[in-house]
Coordinates of C-alpha atoms and ligand atoms in Angstrom, one line a residue:
X8 CA -18.7 -10.9 -15.0
X9 CA -17.2 -9.6 -18.2
X10 CA -15.6 -12.5 -20.0
X11 CA -12.0 -11.6 -21.0
X12 CA -11.0 -14.6 -23.0
X13 CA -8.5 -13.0 -25.2
X14 CA -6.1 -10.1 -24.9
X15 CA -7.7 -8.2 -27.7
X16 CA -11.2 -8.7 -26.3
X17 CA -9.9 -7.6 -22.9
X18 CA -8.4 -4.4 -24.3
X19 CA -11.7 -3.7 -26.2
X20 CA -13.5 -4.0 -22.8
X21 CA -11.1 -1.4 -21.4
X22 CA -11.9 1.0 -24.3
X23 CA -15.6 0.5 -23.8
X24 CA -15.5 1.1 -20.1
X25 CA -13.4 4.2 -20.4
X26 CA -15.5 5.6 -23.3
X27 CA -18.9 5.4 -21.6
X28 CA -18.2 6.7 -18.1
X29 CA -21.4 8.7 -17.6
X30 CA -23.7 5.9 -18.7
X31 CA -21.9 3.3 -16.8
X32 CA -21.7 5.3 -13.6
X33 CA -25.5 6.1 -13.8
X34 CA -26.3 2.4 -14.4
X35 CA -24.0 1.4 -11.4
X36 CA -25.8 3.8 -9.1
X37 CA -29.2 2.7 -10.3
X38 CA -28.3 -0.9 -9.8
X39 CA -27.0 -0.3 -6.2
X40 CA -30.0 1.9 -5.2
X41 CA -32.6 -0.5 -6.6
X42 CA -30.9 -3.4 -4.8
X43 CA -30.5 -1.5 -1.5
X44 CA -33.7 0.6 -1.5
X45 CA -35.3 -1.4 1.2
X46 CA -32.4 -1.7 3.6
X47 CA -32.8 -0.1 6.9
X48 CA -30.0 2.4 6.2
X49 CA -31.2 3.7 2.8
X50 CA -34.9 3.5 3.6
X51 CA -34.4 6.2 6.3
X52 CA -33.2 8.6 3.6
X53 CA -34.9 7.5 0.4
X54 CA -38.1 5.8 1.6
X55 CA -37.7 3.1 -1.0
X56 CA -36.8 5.3 -4.0
X57 CA -33.8 4.7 -6.2
X58 CA -33.8 8.1 -7.8
X59 CA -30.3 9.6 -8.3
X60 CA -31.3 13.2 -7.5
X61 CA -33.0 12.2 -4.3
X62 CA -29.9 10.1 -3.4
X63 CA -27.7 13.2 -3.9
X64 CA -30.1 15.4 -1.9
X65 CA -30.9 13.1 1.1
X66 CA -28.2 10.6 1.7
X67 CA -25.4 12.0 3.8
X68 CA -21.7 11.7 3.1
X69 CA -20.3 9.5 5.9
X70 CA -17.2 8.0 7.4
X71 CA -16.7 4.5 8.8
X72 CA -18.1 5.6 12.1
X73 CA -21.5 6.3 10.5
X74 CA -21.7 2.7 9.1
X75 CA -20.1 1.0 12.0
X76 CA -23.3 0.4 14.1
X77 CA -24.9 -1.3 11.1
X78 CA -21.8 -3.4 10.3
X79 CA -21.5 -4.4 14.0
X80 CA -25.1 -5.6 14.0
X81 CA -24.3 -7.8 10.9
X82 CA -21.1 -9.0 12.5
X83 CA -23.2 -10.0 15.6
X84 CA -25.7 -12.0 13.6
X85 CA -28.4 -9.7 12.3
X86 CA -29.4 -10.1 8.6
X87 CA -27.2 -8.2 6.2
X88 CA -30.4 -6.7 4.7
X89 CA -30.2 -3.9 7.3
X90 CA -27.5 -2.4 5.1
X91 CA -27.1 -4.3 1.9
X92 CA -29.6 -5.8 -0.6
X93 CA -27.0 -8.3 -1.8
X94 CA -26.2 -10.8 0.9
X95 CA -22.9 -10.0 2.7
X96 CA -20.7 -13.1 2.6
X97 CA -17.8 -11.9 4.7
X98 CA -15.7 -9.0 5.8
X99 CA -12.5 -7.5 4.6
X100 CA -10.1 -6.2 7.2
X101 CA -8.4 -2.9 6.4
X102 CA -4.7 -2.6 7.1
X103 CA -5.3 -0.4 10.1
X104 CA -2.0 1.2 9.2
X105 CA -3.2 3.5 6.4
X106 CA -5.8 5.4 8.3
X107 CA -5.9 4.6 11.9
X108 CA -7.9 1.8 13.3
X109 CA -8.5 -1.5 11.7
X110 CA -12.0 -1.7 10.2
X111 CA -14.3 -4.5 9.1
X112 CA -15.8 -3.8 5.6
X113 CA -18.7 -5.8 4.3
X114 CA -17.8 -8.1 1.4
X115 CA -19.8 -9.9 -1.3
X116 CA -19.0 -11.6 -4.6
X117 CA -19.3 -8.3 -6.5
X118 CA -16.1 -7.1 -4.8
X119 CA -14.3 -10.3 -5.8
X120 CA -15.7 -10.1 -9.3
X121 CA -14.4 -6.5 -9.6
X122 CA -11.0 -7.5 -8.2
X123 CA -10.8 -10.2 -10.9
X124 CA -11.6 -7.6 -13.6
X125 CA -9.0 -5.2 -12.2
X126 CA -6.4 -8.0 -12.2
X127 CA -7.4 -9.0 -15.7
X128 CA -6.9 -5.4 -16.9
X129 CA -3.7 -4.9 -15.1
X130 CA -2.2 -8.0 -16.7
X131 CA -3.5 -7.0 -20.1
X132 CA -1.9 -3.6 -19.8
X133 CA 1.4 -5.1 -18.7
X134 CA 1.3 -7.6 -21.6
X135 CA 0.9 -4.6 -24.0
X136 CA 4.0 -2.9 -22.6
X137 CA 6.4 -5.6 -21.5
X138 CA 7.3 -8.3 -24.0
X139 CA 6.9 -11.7 -22.5
X140 CA 5.8 -10.2 -19.2
X141 CA 4.4 -13.6 -18.0
X142 CA 7.3 -15.8 -19.2
X143 CA 9.4 -17.5 -16.6
X144 CA 8.4 -17.3 -13.0
X145 CA 7.6 -14.5 -10.6
X146 CA 9.0 -14.1 -7.1
X147 CA 5.8 -13.1 -5.3
X148 CA 6.1 -11.9 -1.8
X149 CA 2.6 -12.9 -0.8
X150 CA 1.3 -13.5 2.7
X151 CA -2.1 -14.9 3.1
X152 CA -3.7 -15.3 6.5
X153 CA -6.4 -17.7 7.7
X154 CA -9.8 -16.1 8.0
X155 CA -11.3 -15.7 11.4
X156 CA -15.1 -16.0 11.9
X157 CA -17.5 -13.4 13.1
X158 CA -20.1 -14.2 15.7
X159 CA -22.5 -14.7 12.8
X160 CA -20.1 -17.2 11.3
X161 CA -19.0 -15.0 8.4
X162 CA -15.3 -15.1 7.4
X163 CA -13.2 -12.0 8.1
X164 CA -9.8 -11.7 6.4
X165 CA -7.7 -9.4 4.3
X166 CA -8.9 -8.6 0.8
X167 CA -6.0 -10.4 -0.9
X168 CA -6.7 -13.6 1.1
X169 CA -10.4 -13.5 0.3
X170 CA -9.6 -13.0 -3.3
X171 CA -6.9 -15.6 -3.7
X172 CA -9.0 -18.2 -2.0
X173 CA -12.1 -17.5 -4.2
X174 CA -13.1 -19.0 -7.4
X175 CA -12.5 -15.7 -9.1
X176 CA -8.8 -16.4 -8.6
X177 CA -8.7 -20.2 -8.5
X178 CA -10.7 -20.9 -11.6
X179 CA -10.5 -20.1 -15.3
X180 CA -7.4 -17.9 -15.2
X181 CA -6.4 -16.5 -18.6
X182 CA -3.1 -17.3 -20.1
X183 CA -1.8 -13.8 -19.7
X184 CA -1.9 -14.0 -15.9
X185 CA 1.5 -14.5 -14.3
X186 CA 0.5 -17.0 -11.7
X187 CA 3.6 -19.0 -12.2
X188 CA 5.5 -18.4 -9.0
X189 CA 8.8 -19.6 -7.5
X190 CA 6.9 -20.1 -4.2
X191 CA 4.7 -23.1 -3.7
X192 CA 1.3 -22.0 -2.4
X193 CA 2.1 -23.5 1.1
X194 CA 4.5 -20.6 1.6
X195 CA 1.9 -18.1 0.9
X196 CA -0.4 -19.6 3.5
X197 CA 2.3 -20.1 6.1
X198 CA 1.0 -18.3 9.2
X199 CA 4.5 -17.3 10.5
X200 CA 5.7 -14.3 8.6
X201 CA 9.4 -14.9 9.2
X202 CA 9.4 -18.5 8.0
X203 CA 7.3 -17.4 5.1
X204 CA 9.6 -14.6 4.0
X205 CA 12.7 -16.8 4.4
X206 CA 11.1 -19.5 2.2
X207 CA 9.9 -17.1 -0.4
X208 CA 13.4 -15.7 -0.8
X209 CA 15.2 -19.0 -0.6
X210 CA 13.0 -20.5 -3.4
X211 CA 13.5 -17.4 -5.4
X212 CA 17.3 -17.8 -5.1
X213 CA 17.2 -21.5 -6.0
X214 CA 15.1 -20.8 -9.1
X215 CA 17.0 -17.5 -9.9
X216 CA 17.5 -18.3 -13.6
X217 CA 13.7 -18.5 -14.1
X218 CA 12.7 -15.4 -12.3
X219 CA 11.5 -12.6 -14.6
X220 CA 9.7 -10.4 -12.1
X221 CA 9.7 -9.7 -8.4
X222 CA 6.3 -8.6 -7.0
X223 CA 4.6 -7.5 -3.8
X224 CA 1.5 -5.5 -3.0
X225 CA 3.5 -2.6 -1.6
X226 CA 7.0 -1.2 -2.0
X227 CA 7.5 -1.4 1.7
X228 CA 7.3 -5.2 1.6
X229 CA 10.0 -5.4 -1.1
X230 CA 12.3 -3.2 0.9
X231 CA 11.7 -5.3 4.0
X232 CA 12.4 -8.5 1.9
X233 CA 15.8 -7.1 0.7
X234 CA 16.7 -6.1 4.3
X235 CA 15.8 -9.6 5.4
X236 CA 17.9 -11.0 2.7
X237 CA 20.9 -8.9 3.9
X238 CA 20.5 -10.6 7.3
X239 CA 19.8 -14.1 6.0
X240 CA 21.7 -14.6 2.7
X241 CA 24.5 -16.5 4.4
X242 CA 22.2 -19.0 6.0
X243 CA 20.3 -19.3 2.7
X244 CA 23.5 -20.0 0.8
X245 CA 24.4 -22.6 3.4
X246 CA 21.0 -24.3 2.9
X247 CA 21.6 -24.3 -0.9
X248 CA 25.2 -25.7 -0.4
X249 CA 24.0 -28.6 1.8
X250 CA 20.6 -29.1 0.2
X251 CA 19.2 -29.0 3.8
X252 CA 16.6 -26.5 4.9
X253 CA 17.3 -24.7 8.3
X254 CA 15.8 -26.5 11.3
X255 CA 13.8 -23.5 12.4
X256 CA 11.6 -23.8 9.4
X257 CA 9.0 -26.0 11.0
X258 CA 5.9 -24.9 9.1
X259 CA 4.1 -27.4 6.9
X260 CA 5.6 -25.6 3.9
X261 CA 9.0 -27.0 4.7
X262 CA 8.4 -30.2 2.5
X263 CA 7.6 -28.3 -0.6
X264 CA 10.5 -25.9 0.0
X265 CA 12.9 -28.9 0.5
X266 CA 11.7 -30.3 -2.8
X267 CA 12.6 -27.0 -4.6
X268 CA 15.9 -27.0 -2.8
X269 CA 16.7 -30.4 -4.3
X270 CA 20.1 -31.8 -3.4
X271 CA 23.3 -30.0 -2.5
X272 CA 24.2 -27.3 -4.9
X273 CA 27.6 -25.7 -4.0
X274 CA 28.0 -24.1 -7.4
X275 CA 24.8 -22.0 -7.0
X276 CA 25.7 -21.2 -3.4
X277 CA 29.1 -19.9 -4.6
X278 CA 27.5 -17.7 -7.2
X279 CA 25.0 -16.2 -4.8
X280 CA 27.7 -15.7 -2.1
X281 CA 29.9 -13.8 -4.6
X282 CA 27.1 -11.5 -5.4
X283 CA 25.9 -10.9 -1.8
X284 CA 29.5 -10.5 -0.5
X285 CA 30.0 -7.3 -2.5
X286 CA 30.5 -4.2 -0.4
X287 CA 27.7 -2.3 -2.0
X288 CA 24.3 -3.8 -2.7
X289 CA 23.6 -1.2 -5.4
X290 CA 21.9 -3.0 -8.3
X291 CA 21.7 -6.3 -6.3
X292 CA 18.3 -7.3 -7.7
X293 CA 19.3 -7.7 -11.4
X294 CA 22.5 -9.4 -10.3
X295 CA 20.7 -12.0 -8.2
X296 CA 18.0 -12.5 -10.8
X297 CA 19.6 -11.9 -14.2
X298 CA 16.5 -12.4 -16.3
X299 CA 14.3 -9.9 -14.4
X300 CA 12.3 -7.5 -16.5
X301 CA 10.5 -5.4 -13.9
X302 CA 9.5 -5.0 -10.3
X303 CA 5.8 -4.8 -9.5
X304 CA 4.5 -3.1 -6.4
X305 CA 2.7 0.1 -5.4
X306 CA 5.1 2.9 -5.2
X307 CA 2.7 5.9 -4.8
X308 CA 1.3 7.7 -1.8
X309 CA 2.9 6.6 1.4
X310 CA 5.1 4.1 -0.6
X311 CA 6.9 6.9 -2.5
X312 CA 9.4 7.2 0.4
X313 CA 10.7 3.7 -0.5
X314 CA 11.4 4.6 -4.1
X315 CA 15.0 5.9 -3.7
X316 CA 16.0 2.8 -1.8
X317 CA 14.3 0.5 -4.3
X318 CA 15.9 2.3 -7.2
X319 CA 19.3 1.8 -5.5
X320 CA 18.7 -2.0 -5.4
X321 CA 17.2 -2.4 -8.8
X322 CA 19.2 0.1 -11.0
X323 CA 17.2 0.9 -14.1
X324 CA 14.6 -1.8 -13.9
X325 CA 11.0 -0.4 -14.2
X326 CA 9.0 -0.2 -11.0
X327 CA 5.5 -1.0 -12.0
X328 CA 2.8 0.5 -9.8
X329 CA -0.2 -1.5 -11.1
X330 CA -3.4 -0.3 -9.5
X331 CA -5.2 1.6 -6.9
X332 CA -7.7 -0.3 -4.7
X333 CA -8.8 -0.7 -1.1
X334 CA -10.8 -3.0 1.1
X335 CA -13.9 -1.0 0.3
X336 CA -13.7 -1.0 -3.5
X337 CA -11.4 -1.3 -6.6
X338 CA -10.7 2.1 -8.1
X339 CA -8.3 2.2 -11.0
X340 CA -5.5 0.8 -13.1
X341 CA -2.2 2.4 -14.2
X342 CA -2.4 2.4 -18.0
X343 CA 1.2 3.5 -18.4
X344 CA 3.0 0.9 -16.3
X345 CA 6.5 1.7 -17.4
X346 CA 6.3 5.4 -16.4
X347 CA 8.5 6.8 -13.6
X348 CA 7.1 6.4 -10.0
X349 CA 6.5 10.1 -9.7
X350 CA 4.4 10.2 -12.9
X351 CA 2.0 7.3 -11.9
X352 CA -1.7 8.0 -12.3
X353 CA -4.6 5.6 -12.1
X354 CA -7.4 5.5 -14.6
X355 CA -10.7 5.0 -12.8
X356 CA -12.9 2.2 -14.0
X357 CA -16.6 3.4 -13.9
X358 CA -18.1 0.0 -13.4
X359 CA -16.3 -0.8 -10.1
X360 CA -18.5 1.4 -7.8
X361 CA -20.2 4.7 -7.9
X362 CA -17.7 7.5 -7.3
X363 CA -18.1 11.0 -6.1
X364 CA -15.5 13.7 -5.3
X365 CA -15.4 16.5 -2.7
X366 CA -13.3 19.4 -4.1
X367 CA -10.5 20.4 -1.8
X368 CA -9.7 24.0 -1.0
X369 CA -12.4 25.6 -3.2
X370 CA -15.1 28.0 -2.1
X371 CA -17.7 26.0 -3.9
X372 CA -17.2 22.6 -2.4
X373 CA -20.2 20.9 -4.0
X374 CA -19.6 17.2 -4.4
X375 CA -19.2 16.2 -8.1
X376 CA -19.6 13.1 -10.2
X377 CA -16.7 11.2 -11.7
X378 CA -17.4 12.8 -15.1
X379 CA -17.4 16.3 -13.7
X380 CA -13.9 16.4 -12.1
X381 CA -11.6 19.1 -13.5
X382 CA -8.0 18.7 -14.7
X383 CA -5.4 19.7 -12.1
X384 CA -7.9 19.9 -9.2
X385 CA -7.7 18.0 -5.9
X386 CA -10.5 16.0 -4.5
X387 CA -11.4 13.7 -1.7
X388 CA -12.8 10.4 -2.9
X389 CA -16.3 9.2 -1.9
X390 CA -17.6 5.8 -2.8
X391 CA -20.9 4.0 -3.0
X392 CA -20.2 0.3 -3.3
X393 CA -22.2 -2.9 -3.9
X394 CA -22.0 -4.0 -0.3
X395 CA -23.8 -1.3 1.7
X396 CA -21.5 1.6 1.9
X397 CA -23.3 4.7 0.5
X398 CA -21.4 8.0 0.1
X399 CA -18.5 6.7 2.1
X400 CA -15.4 8.8 2.6
X401 CA -12.4 6.6 1.7
X402 CA -10.0 9.1 3.2
X403 CA -7.8 9.6 0.2
X404 CA -7.0 12.8 -1.6
X405 CA -6.4 12.6 -5.4
X406 CA -5.5 15.0 -8.1
X407 CA -6.8 14.8 -11.7
X408 CA -3.9 14.5 -14.1
X409 CA -5.7 13.6 -17.3
X410 CA -8.3 11.5 -19.1
X411 CA -8.2 8.2 -20.9
X412 CA -11.1 8.4 -23.3
X413 CA -13.6 10.0 -20.9
X414 CA -12.3 8.3 -17.8
X415 CA -10.5 10.6 -15.4
X416 CA -7.0 9.7 -14.3
X417 CA -5.8 10.5 -10.8
X418 CA -2.6 10.9 -9.0
X419 CA -2.7 9.6 -5.4
X420 CA -1.7 12.6 -3.2
X421 CA -2.2 11.5 0.4
X422 CA -4.5 10.3 3.1
X423 CA -7.0 12.9 4.1
X424 CA -6.3 13.2 7.8
X425 CA -3.9 15.6 9.3
X426 CA -1.0 13.7 10.7
X427 CA 0.7 16.1 13.1
X428 CA -0.2 19.1 15.2
X429 CA 1.4 20.3 18.4
X430 CA -0.2 23.8 18.5
X431 CA -2.7 25.3 16.1
X432 CA -0.9 24.2 12.9
X433 CA -2.1 21.3 10.8
X434 CA 0.6 19.3 9.1
X435 CA -0.5 16.8 6.5
X436 CA 1.1 13.6 5.4
X437 CA 2.0 15.3 2.2
X438 CA 3.8 18.2 3.9
X439 CA 5.7 15.8 6.0
X440 CA 6.6 13.5 3.1
X441 CA 7.8 16.5 1.1
X442 CA 9.9 17.8 4.0
X443 CA 11.5 14.4 4.6
X444 CA 12.1 13.8 0.9
X445 CA 14.0 17.1 0.7
X446 CA 15.9 16.3 3.9
X447 CA 16.9 12.9 2.6
X448 CA 18.6 14.6 -0.4
X449 CA 21.0 16.2 2.2
X450 CA 22.1 12.7 3.2
X451 CA 23.0 11.7 -0.3
X452 CA 26.5 13.2 -0.2
X453 CA 27.4 10.9 2.7
X454 CA 26.3 7.6 1.3
X455 CA 23.5 7.3 3.8
X456 CA 20.0 6.6 2.9
X457 CA 16.7 6.9 4.8
X458 CA 15.3 3.4 5.3
X459 CA 12.0 4.4 6.9
X460 CA 10.6 7.1 9.1
X461 CA 7.7 8.0 11.3
X462 CA 6.9 10.8 13.7
X463 CA 5.0 11.8 16.8
X464 CA 3.8 15.1 18.2
X465 CA 5.7 15.6 21.4
X466 CA 3.3 17.6 23.5
X467 CA 4.2 16.6 27.1
X468 CA 6.6 19.6 27.2
X469 CA 5.7 23.2 26.4
X470 CA 6.2 24.2 23.7
X471 CA 5.5 21.0 21.9
X472 CA 7.6 19.9 19.0
X473 CA 7.8 17.3 16.2
X474 CA 9.8 14.2 16.8
X475 CA 10.9 12.3 13.7
X476 CA 12.2 8.7 14.1
X477 CA 14.6 7.9 11.3
X478 CA 16.2 4.6 10.5
X479 CA 19.3 5.1 8.3
X480 CA 21.2 2.8 6.1
X481 CA 24.6 3.0 4.6
X482 CA 24.6 2.5 0.8
X483 CA 28.3 1.6 0.5
X484 CA 28.7 -1.2 3.0
X485 CA 26.4 -2.6 5.6
X486 CA 27.1 -0.2 8.5
X487 CA 27.0 3.5 9.1
X488 CA 30.3 4.3 10.8
X489 CA 29.5 7.7 12.1
X490 CA 26.8 10.3 11.9
X491 CA 27.7 13.8 10.9
X492 CA 26.0 16.1 13.4
X493 CA 26.0 19.1 11.1
X494 CA 24.4 17.1 8.4
X495 CA 21.6 15.8 10.6
X496 CA 21.0 19.2 12.2
X497 CA 20.7 20.5 8.6
X498 CA 18.1 17.8 7.9
X499 CA 16.0 19.0 10.8
X500 CA 16.1 22.5 9.3
X501 CA 15.3 21.4 5.8
X502 CA 12.2 19.5 7.1
X503 CA 11.1 22.6 9.0
X504 CA 11.5 24.8 6.0
X505 CA 9.2 22.6 3.9
X506 CA 6.4 22.7 6.5
X507 CA 3.3 25.0 6.2
X508 CA 3.1 28.7 6.8
X509 CA 1.3 28.2 10.2
X510 CA 4.0 25.9 11.4
X511 CA 6.7 28.5 10.5
X512 CA 4.7 31.3 12.1
X513 CA 4.2 29.5 15.4
X514 CA 7.7 28.2 15.5
X515 CA 9.4 31.5 14.6
X516 CA 7.6 34.5 15.8
X517 CA 5.6 33.2 18.6
X518 CA 7.7 30.4 19.9
X519 CA 4.7 28.2 20.3
X520 CA 6.4 25.3 18.6
X521 CA 9.8 24.0 19.7
X522 CA 12.7 22.9 17.4
X523 CA 12.0 19.8 15.3
X524 CA 14.0 16.8 16.4
X525 CA 15.3 13.8 14.5
X526 CA 15.9 10.7 16.6
X527 CA 18.0 8.1 14.8
X528 CA 17.1 4.5 15.6
X529 CA 19.1 1.3 15.3
X530 CA 18.8 -0.7 12.1
X531 CA 15.9 -3.1 12.2
X532 CA 13.9 -0.8 14.5
X533 CA 11.1 -0.4 11.9
X534 CA 10.9 -4.1 11.4
X535 CA 10.3 -4.4 15.1
X536 CA 7.7 -1.7 14.9
X537 CA 6.0 -3.6 12.1
X538 CA 6.1 -6.8 14.1
X539 CA 4.4 -4.9 16.9
X540 CA 1.6 -3.7 14.7
X541 CA 1.2 -7.2 13.2
X542 CA 0.9 -8.5 16.7
X543 CA -1.9 -6.0 17.2
X544 CA -3.8 -7.4 14.2
X545 CA -2.3 -5.6 11.1
X546 CA -1.5 -7.7 8.1
X547 CA 2.0 -8.0 6.6
X548 CA 0.7 -8.0 3.1
X549 CA -1.1 -4.6 3.6
X550 CA 1.2 -3.1 6.1
X551 CA 2.2 0.5 5.7
X552 CA 4.4 2.2 8.2
X553 CA 2.1 4.7 9.9
X554 CA 3.4 8.2 9.2
X555 CA 2.5 9.3 12.6
X556 CA 2.3 7.1 15.7
X557 CA 0.3 8.0 18.7
X558 CA 0.1 4.8 20.7
X559 CA 2.5 4.9 23.6
X560 CA 3.5 1.2 23.2
X561 CA 4.4 1.8 19.6
X562 CA 6.4 4.9 20.4
X563 CA 8.2 2.9 23.1
X564 CA 9.3 0.3 20.5
X565 CA 11.2 3.0 18.7
X566 CA 12.2 5.0 21.8
X567 CA 14.1 1.9 23.1
X568 CA 16.2 1.8 19.9
X569 CA 17.1 5.5 19.7
X570 CA 20.9 6.0 19.5
X571 CA 21.3 9.6 18.5
X572 CA 19.3 12.8 18.7
X573 CA 19.5 16.0 16.6
X574 CA 17.5 19.2 16.8
X575 CA 17.0 22.1 14.4
X576 CA 19.3 25.0 15.4
X577 CA 17.7 27.8 13.3
X578 CA 14.3 29.2 12.8
X579 CA 12.6 28.2 9.5
Ligands
AMP936 P1 -6.6 -1.1 2.8 O1 -8.0 -0.8 2.9 O2 -5.9 -1.5 4.1 O3 -6.4 -2.1 1.7 O4 -5.8 0.2 2.4 C1 -6.4 0.9 1.3 C2 -5.6 2.2 1.3 O5 -4.3 2.0 0.8 C3 -6.2 3.2 0.2 O6 -7.3 3.9 0.7 C4 -5.0 4.1 0.0 O7 -4.9 5.0 1.1 C5 -3.8 3.1 0.1 N1 -3.5 2.7 -1.3 C6 -4.0 1.6 -2.0 N2 -3.6 1.6 -3.2 C7 -2.7 2.6 -3.4 C8 -2.0 3.2 -4.5 N3 -1.9 2.6 -5.6 N4 -1.2 4.3 -4.2 C9 -1.3 4.9 -3.0 N5 -2.0 4.4 -2.0 C10 -2.7 3.3 -2.1

């Protein structure tokens, strides 16, 4: 592991990594191929060789499905050597909400070591841009789940849980890391999400004068936290007033939360009540936590839809989107943490894994190396990692936005898969996000905001049509008094206008696609949807609302909460 003992040394490491991209990438590939040459998987393509050219020529680019049979054999007790030269020590679980089904990804210490370096760098970058970024305490909305065991006895858990339980997190933390948290670790390990979120927020309120940052993995978790606070602040204030924690908090974290609560504190309870009692929650975050300097959570990709709501709650506070990573590998860090959410790019770190890129929409779609990507172009990311995934399609589409030294910087564009199709058109997540973002501007004039959305292709009638489920939220006071039909019909049209040429053609001339429909669901419906996905094995910490749902149970969760329907009235 690279030893980052001091900030300067750490930043020097960053310079070195980003200045020697080609050499480092070649060395990474050599190391992986030498180590994995005799695995059953690679032997069939390379016959024991670790030559780069042969690797490029013979090893196919694959998806999870190609690796799954090997992974399942290891899960069931066969030696990890069938796929990885380095022993596999466990499995990370993907969120299952970013790209379909939940997957098991082989894990070893190299992943944790890389995660540690990424964290080191992200803190160093932050320390360069935010004075005293690690002073005071952080309100960290972190949810760690106990690992389950595979048949072979290996632990399977979410990446964050593996990492935070490992020596790479527990030992030798540098001073610039902001581990100081308002939540005792028992809350982070509490298996009940509701109790855990309540206690996180309650401790954050009690220690409000010390909080300098509010952090979560993803923007969606912060939005969920604020919505939860809207529902529970009165109860929290009553706990603070009496010094007594609510009875329904029964988890073993309750003792440490009671300690933080201390005795009765009516004065603090009054202050928080005054703030929360305001009609509008605009700028509520800096009012509740007056020393806050920034918010840290991923706001790119699927998370971009939460930005308007977050900005409403945080006023002008910076939203720091720190890094880009997955259960398969670490990718990059945001070197300009105070930039606007729409300008975020991630600088790839060449020592994390071996990266390749499939050009999108070009005649010559030859896969290229990290050093050979071109400015402005779009690519699909392919990774060869240290735990047996060779030329694995991550499923993310990125655009090159610049270079830091010789390291390319990428903007996250979207997941690779098509999300919606009811006829012959192919609507991507990006198309959909663009359309919904434009439509949500129409709402602005009426003090209504979009809290969350998803969609499904309604194909049981002919012609099929797109159904968008929208959860709306008033930004003046808690409720939405009435919905303006004209406005919502207009929203349907605006989404349709933003969709692709094929959609418009089939919808307009041929009538092969019916009018797009928005179904407005009751407040809290998307929380219930999340609970449904969590009950099916998704993790709260990594949860991302699926942009398109196809399971009939999940659709039913929303369908049961629909209270108004609107359809587009003109052709796009
Ligand atoms: P998981 O494997 O469940 O951790 O999910 C990883 C996926 O989350 C990535 O492949 C991306 O699609 C998404 N993701 C992770 N980090 C970011 C980021 N900074 N911006 C946008 N999407 C991200």
